[in-house]
mmCIF file of C-alpha atoms in Angstrom:
data_model
loop_
_atom_site.group_PDB
_atom_site.id
_atom_site.type_symbol
_atom_site.label_atom_id
_atom_site.label_comp_id
_atom_site.label_asym_id
_atom_site.label_seq_id
_atom_site.Cartn_x
_atom_site.Cartn_y
_atom_site.Cartn_z
ATOM 1 C CA ASP A 1 -25.883 42.280 -37.742
ATOM 2 C CA THR A 2 -29.026 41.148 -39.551
ATOM 3 C CA GLU A 3 -28.426 37.458 -39.100
ATOM 4 C CA VAL A 4 -30.741 34.743 -37.883
ATOM 5 C CA THR A 5 -28.926 31.496 -37.194
ATOM 6 C CA GLN A 6 -30.427 28.025 -37.084
ATOM 7 C CA THR A 7 -29.064 24.680 -35.967
ATOM 8 C CA PRO A 8 -28.766 22.020 -37.123
ATOM 9 C CA LYS A 9 -28.629 22.560 -40.882
ATOM 10 C CA HIS A 10 -29.801 19.035 -41.570
ATOM 11 C CA LEU A 11 -31.626 16.551 -39.364
ATOM 12 C CA VAL A 12 -32.717 13.004 -40.031
ATOM 13 C CA MET A 13 -34.941 11.438 -37.408
ATOM 14 C CA GLY A 14 -37.116 8.416 -36.967
ATOM 15 C CA MET A 15 -40.764 8.593 -36.113
ATOM 16 C CA THR A 16 -40.135 7.709 -32.467
ATOM 17 C CA ASN A 17 -37.306 10.162 -31.896
ATOM 18 C CA LYS A 18 -37.355 13.413 -29.959
ATOM 19 C CA LYS A 19 -35.252 16.247 -31.341
ATOM 20 C CA SER A 20 -35.111 20.029 -31.162
ATOM 21 C CA LEU A 21 -34.447 22.779 -33.665
ATOM 22 C CA LYS A 22 -32.778 25.958 -32.470
ATOM 23 C CA CYS A 23 -32.913 29.536 -33.684
ATOM 24 C CA GLU A 24 -31.062 32.604 -32.470
ATOM 25 C CA GLN A 25 -31.036 36.299 -33.337
ATOM 26 C CA HIS A 26 -29.146 39.218 -31.811
ATOM 27 C CA MET A 27 -30.936 42.089 -33.499
ATOM 28 C CA GLY A 28 -33.062 42.926 -30.459
ATOM 29 C CA HIS A 29 -36.167 41.765 -32.286
ATOM 30 C CA ARG A 30 -39.198 41.039 -30.121
ATOM 31 C CA ALA A 31 -41.138 38.847 -32.551
ATOM 32 C CA MET A 32 -39.965 35.422 -33.707
ATOM 33 C CA TYR A 33 -41.580 32.957 -36.047
ATOM 34 C CA TRP A 34 -41.458 29.329 -37.116
ATOM 35 C CA TYR A 35 -42.386 28.451 -40.701
ATOM 36 C CA LYS A 36 -42.572 25.163 -42.552
ATOM 37 C CA GLN A 37 -41.612 25.151 -46.217
ATOM 38 C CA LYS A 38 -42.160 22.240 -48.571
ATOM 39 C CA ALA A 39 -40.249 22.049 -51.841
ATOM 40 C CA LYS A 40 -41.313 24.631 -54.410
ATOM 41 C CA LYS A 41 -43.949 26.028 -52.021
ATOM 42 C CA PRO A 42 -44.140 29.238 -49.992
ATOM 43 C CA PRO A 43 -43.413 29.232 -46.272
ATOM 44 C CA GLU A 44 -46.375 28.345 -44.068
ATOM 45 C CA LEU A 45 -46.604 30.027 -40.694
ATOM 46 C CA MET A 46 -46.590 27.652 -37.723
ATOM 47 C CA PHE A 47 -45.958 29.727 -34.608
ATOM 48 C CA VAL A 48 -45.457 33.355 -33.646
ATOM 49 C CA TYR A 49 -43.893 34.622 -30.454
ATOM 50 C CA SER A 50 -44.269 38.237 -29.502
ATOM 51 C CA TYR A 51 -42.355 39.459 -26.462
ATOM 52 C CA GLU A 52 -41.646 35.820 -25.602
ATOM 53 C CA LYS A 53 -45.334 34.926 -25.482
ATOM 54 C CA LEU A 54 -46.962 32.604 -27.976
ATOM 55 C CA SER A 55 -49.313 34.695 -30.074
ATOM 56 C CA ILE A 56 -50.353 32.382 -32.814
ATOM 57 C CA ASN A 57 -50.479 28.642 -33.283
ATOM 58 C CA GLU A 58 -51.770 28.093 -36.768
ATOM 59 C CA SER A 59 -53.472 24.790 -35.826
ATOM 60 C CA VAL A 60 -50.189 22.955 -35.809
ATOM 61 C CA PRO A 61 -50.208 19.337 -34.543
ATOM 62 C CA SER A 62 -49.064 18.859 -30.959
ATOM 63 C CA ARG A 63 -46.091 16.813 -32.098
ATOM 64 C CA PHE A 64 -44.520 20.240 -32.728
ATOM 65 C CA SER A 65 -43.889 22.168 -29.527
ATOM 66 C CA PRO A 66 -42.357 25.655 -29.591
ATOM 67 C CA GLU A 67 -40.428 27.274 -26.794
ATOM 68 C CA CYS A 68 -39.047 30.779 -26.384
ATOM 69 C CA PRO A 69 -36.523 30.715 -23.499
ATOM 70 C CA ASN A 70 -35.600 34.376 -23.944
ATOM 71 C CA SER A 71 -35.927 37.197 -26.421
ATOM 72 C CA SER A 72 -33.022 35.927 -28.556
ATOM 73 C CA LEU A 73 -33.768 32.221 -28.679
ATOM 74 C CA LEU A 74 -36.481 30.111 -30.196
ATOM 75 C CA ASN A 75 -36.728 26.341 -30.088
ATOM 76 C CA LEU A 76 -38.961 23.874 -31.842
ATOM 77 C CA HIS A 77 -39.279 20.522 -30.088
ATOM 78 C CA LEU A 78 -40.181 17.586 -32.272
ATOM 79 C CA HIS A 79 -41.681 14.295 -31.128
ATOM 80 C CA ALA A 80 -43.320 11.394 -32.930
ATOM 81 C CA LEU A 81 -43.184 13.072 -36.306
ATOM 82 C CA GLN A 82 -44.597 11.629 -39.505
ATOM 83 C CA PRO A 83 -42.825 11.304 -42.861
ATOM 84 C CA GLU A 84 -45.042 14.079 -44.254
ATOM 85 C CA ASP A 85 -43.441 16.442 -41.740
ATOM 86 C CA SER A 86 -40.241 16.304 -43.762
ATOM 87 C CA ALA A 87 -39.597 19.871 -44.911
ATOM 88 C CA LEU A 88 -37.406 22.918 -44.499
ATOM 89 C CA TYR A 89 -38.132 24.600 -41.164
ATOM 90 C CA LEU A 90 -37.464 28.307 -41.196
ATOM 91 C CA CYS A 91 -37.061 30.669 -38.315
ATOM 92 C CA ALA A 92 -37.605 34.391 -38.761
ATOM 93 C CA SER A 93 -37.600 37.479 -36.597
ATOM 94 C CA SER A 94 -38.940 40.996 -36.865
ATOM 95 C CA GLN A 95 -38.656 44.109 -34.765
ATOM 96 C CA GLU A 96 -42.161 43.712 -33.429
ATOM 97 C CA ARG A 97 -45.558 42.340 -34.330
ATOM 98 C CA GLY A 98 -48.572 44.572 -33.983
ATOM 99 C CA LEU A 99 -50.141 47.690 -35.380
ATOM 100 C CA VAL A 100 -46.994 48.473 -37.309
ATOM 101 C CA SER A 101 -45.610 45.858 -39.642
ATOM 102 C CA TYR A 102 -41.926 45.175 -39.988
ATOM 103 C CA GLU A 103 -39.986 43.077 -42.416
ATOM 104 C CA GLN A 104 -38.976 39.623 -41.310
ATOM 105 C CA TYR A 105 -35.429 38.320 -41.430
ATOM 106 C CA PHE A 106 -35.099 34.638 -42.160
ATOM 107 C CA GLY A 107 -32.584 32.071 -41.074
ATOM 108 C CA PRO A 108 -31.134 29.477 -43.464
ATOM 109 C CA GLY A 109 -33.463 26.780 -42.199
ATOM 110 C CA THR A 110 -33.154 23.230 -40.960
ATOM 111 C CA ARG A 111 -33.736 20.544 -43.581
ATOM 112 C CA LEU A 112 -35.671 17.857 -41.709
ATOM 113 C CA THR A 113 -36.157 14.327 -42.997
ATOM 114 C CA VAL A 114 -38.409 11.948 -41.076
ATOM 115 C CA THR A 115 -37.838 8.287 -41.834
ATOM 116 C CA ALA B 1 -57.547 37.861 -44.122
ATOM 117 C CA GLN B 2 -55.668 38.839 -47.199
ATOM 118 C CA SER B 3 -54.630 36.500 -49.975
ATOM 119 C CA VAL B 4 -51.737 36.939 -52.347
ATOM 120 C CA SER B 5 -51.665 35.823 -55.961
ATOM 121 C CA GLN B 6 -48.614 35.421 -58.120
ATOM 122 C CA HIS B 7 -49.640 34.908 -61.698
ATOM 123 C CA ASN B 8 -46.562 33.247 -63.085
ATOM 124 C CA HIS B 9 -45.532 29.847 -61.802
ATOM 125 C CA HIS B 10 -42.335 29.530 -63.842
ATOM 126 C CA VAL B 11 -40.691 32.185 -65.989
ATOM 127 C CA ILE B 12 -37.802 31.416 -68.316
ATOM 128 C CA LEU B 13 -35.768 34.280 -69.736
ATOM 129 C CA SER B 14 -32.510 34.780 -71.530
ATOM 130 C CA GLU B 15 -29.829 36.986 -70.019
ATOM 131 C CA ALA B 16 -30.382 40.715 -70.606
ATOM 132 C CA ALA B 17 -34.147 40.240 -71.023
ATOM 133 C CA SER B 18 -36.465 42.419 -68.975
ATOM 134 C CA LEU B 19 -38.418 40.903 -66.120
ATOM 135 C CA GLU B 20 -41.813 41.611 -64.678
ATOM 136 C CA LEU B 21 -43.390 39.315 -62.088
ATOM 137 C CA GLY B 22 -46.979 39.917 -61.123
ATOM 138 C CA CYS B 23 -48.377 40.074 -57.602
ATOM 139 C CA ASN B 24 -51.923 40.907 -56.546
ATOM 140 C CA TYR B 25 -53.450 40.941 -53.097
ATOM 141 C CA SER B 26 -56.987 40.942 -51.859
ATOM 142 C CA TYR B 27 -57.000 43.144 -48.762
ATOM 143 C CA GLY B 28 -58.498 46.605 -49.176
ATOM 144 C CA GLY B 29 -57.009 48.346 -46.168
ATOM 145 C CA THR B 30 -53.513 49.455 -45.322
ATOM 146 C CA VAL B 31 -50.961 46.810 -46.142
ATOM 147 C CA ASN B 32 -47.232 46.459 -46.232
ATOM 148 C CA LEU B 33 -45.801 44.688 -49.252
ATOM 149 C CA PHE B 34 -42.615 42.720 -49.742
ATOM 150 C CA TRP B 35 -40.693 40.758 -52.310
ATOM 151 C CA TYR B 36 -38.406 38.021 -51.052
ATOM 152 C CA VAL B 37 -35.968 35.964 -53.095
ATOM 153 C CA GLN B 38 -34.721 32.461 -52.387
ATOM 154 C CA TYR B 39 -31.633 31.471 -54.368
ATOM 155 C CA PRO B 40 -31.042 27.733 -54.791
ATOM 156 C CA GLY B 41 -29.976 26.278 -51.464
ATOM 157 C CA GLN B 42 -30.093 29.625 -49.708
ATOM 158 C CA HIS B 43 -32.408 31.324 -47.276
ATOM 159 C CA LEU B 44 -35.109 33.855 -47.983
ATOM 160 C CA GLN B 45 -33.730 37.345 -48.478
ATOM 161 C CA LEU B 46 -35.654 40.594 -48.598
ATOM 162 C CA LEU B 47 -35.427 42.210 -52.038
ATOM 163 C CA LEU B 48 -37.543 45.263 -51.313
ATOM 164 C CA LYS B 49 -40.484 46.514 -49.301
ATOM 165 C CA TYR B 50 -43.235 49.072 -49.521
ATOM 166 C CA PHE B 51 -44.699 50.673 -46.415
ATOM 167 C CA SER B 52 -45.782 54.125 -47.583
ATOM 168 C CA GLY B 53 -44.695 57.072 -49.702
ATOM 169 C CA ASP B 54 -43.334 56.788 -53.235
ATOM 170 C CA PRO B 55 -45.102 53.816 -54.840
ATOM 171 C CA LEU B 56 -42.030 53.009 -56.909
ATOM 172 C CA VAL B 57 -39.674 51.157 -54.630
ATOM 173 C CA LYS B 58 -36.088 50.308 -55.416
ATOM 174 C CA GLY B 59 -34.466 47.272 -53.853
ATOM 175 C CA ILE B 60 -31.214 45.393 -53.968
ATOM 176 C CA LYS B 61 -29.551 43.949 -57.074
ATOM 177 C CA GLY B 62 -31.308 46.322 -59.473
ATOM 178 C CA PHE B 63 -34.849 45.209 -58.666
ATOM 179 C CA GLU B 64 -37.757 47.585 -58.306
ATOM 180 C CA ALA B 65 -41.468 47.243 -57.680
ATOM 181 C CA GLU B 66 -44.444 49.487 -58.190
ATOM 182 C CA PHE B 67 -47.393 49.635 -55.824
ATOM 183 C CA ILE B 68 -50.621 50.397 -57.691
ATOM 184 C CA LYS B 69 -53.323 50.731 -55.064
ATOM 185 C CA SER B 70 -56.216 50.846 -57.541
ATOM 186 C CA LYS B 71 -55.120 47.526 -59.003
ATOM 187 C CA PHE B 72 -54.116 45.914 -55.677
ATOM 188 C CA SER B 73 -50.827 45.093 -57.355
ATOM 189 C CA PHE B 74 -47.150 45.130 -56.452
ATOM 190 C CA ASN B 75 -45.271 43.894 -59.499
ATOM 191 C CA LEU B 76 -41.547 43.227 -59.451
ATOM 192 C CA ARG B 77 -39.357 44.435 -62.303
ATOM 193 C CA LYS B 78 -35.779 44.340 -63.466
ATOM 194 C CA PRO B 79 -34.644 45.880 -66.757
ATOM 195 C CA SER B 80 -31.973 43.299 -67.551
ATOM 196 C CA VAL B 81 -31.718 39.940 -65.804
ATOM 197 C CA GLN B 82 -28.572 37.972 -65.202
ATOM 198 C CA TRP B 83 -27.971 34.245 -64.873
ATOM 199 C CA SER B 84 -27.402 34.825 -61.144
ATOM 200 C CA ASP B 85 -31.018 36.010 -60.785
ATOM 201 C CA THR B 86 -32.185 32.422 -61.164
ATOM 202 C CA ALA B 87 -34.195 31.861 -58.002
ATOM 203 C CA GLU B 88 -37.649 31.559 -56.471
ATOM 204 C CA TYR B 89 -39.400 34.888 -55.912
ATOM 205 C CA PHE B 90 -42.111 35.342 -53.308
ATOM 206 C CA CYS B 91 -44.466 38.267 -52.935
ATOM 207 C CA ALA B 92 -45.723 38.791 -49.372
ATOM 208 C CA VAL B 93 -48.351 40.982 -47.762
ATOM 209 C CA ASN B 94 -48.665 42.035 -44.163
ATOM 210 C CA GLU B 95 -51.586 43.905 -42.652
ATOM 211 C CA PRO B 96 -51.543 45.527 -39.195
ATOM 212 C CA ASN B 97 -52.028 43.088 -36.321
ATOM 213 C CA ASN B 98 -51.784 40.216 -38.711
ATOM 214 C CA ASP B 99 -49.024 38.106 -40.091
ATOM 215 C CA MET B 100 -47.206 37.858 -43.341
ATOM 216 C CA ARG B 101 -48.893 35.907 -46.118
ATOM 217 C CA PHE B 102 -46.846 34.659 -49.009
ATOM 218 C CA GLY B 103 -47.839 34.135 -52.584
ATOM 219 C CA ALA B 104 -47.227 30.742 -54.159
ATOM 220 C CA GLY B 105 -43.923 31.915 -55.608
ATOM 221 C CA THR B 106 -42.537 32.326 -59.107
ATOM 222 C CA ARG B 107 -39.553 30.325 -60.223
ATOM 223 C CA LEU B 108 -37.278 32.356 -62.482
ATOM 224 C CA THR B 109 -34.809 30.572 -64.708
ATOM 225 C CA VAL B 110 -32.343 32.738 -66.608
ATOM 226 C CA LYS B 111 -30.555 31.032 -69.450
ATOM 227 C CA PRO B 112 -26.963 32.157 -70.030
#
């Protein structure tokens, strides 16, 4: 099973709302990633978890808060977002992150609209 | 850190035409190279990857890519495209202890 699942598929939220995006994989991967993708643009890395520890925060605003409850789950908590945060949020996983590189498997994404 | 350049922003081809999409990267050390495809409304899928060995890599759906180290290139090819190949194609580079960097993407439109 090479599937990464994400919920919800679509999310519309106001600027004062709090919501969470969820990601799950059952491939035994130890690295998980959050990306933001705007229309017709490549994915931009936001966060990396390696062995359930946050490795990289690519200077993402604090209104985005990641959480890795266990090795299979990844959450992205959203609070006080801005309309420019509207995008497709992608989750990915890979076997590991380190000296050896592995391919990443992507989920279908959550289409977020901030009103 | 490495950068990735994709030369073609939008390519329009007729069915059965041959395809070559360019990808160049800037890092001079050991890298791993990937091509991902994103069909309309679908998620990113891995087309092929190069880690080491034979520089000519074959992927899914009849795609192949050639790693030319001296040119820092990893171009994607397909001898005969189909309408169903219409998609966005991303080249990506990954160096050890670093994270994947994507090129800007090339939109391929295949006319039936």
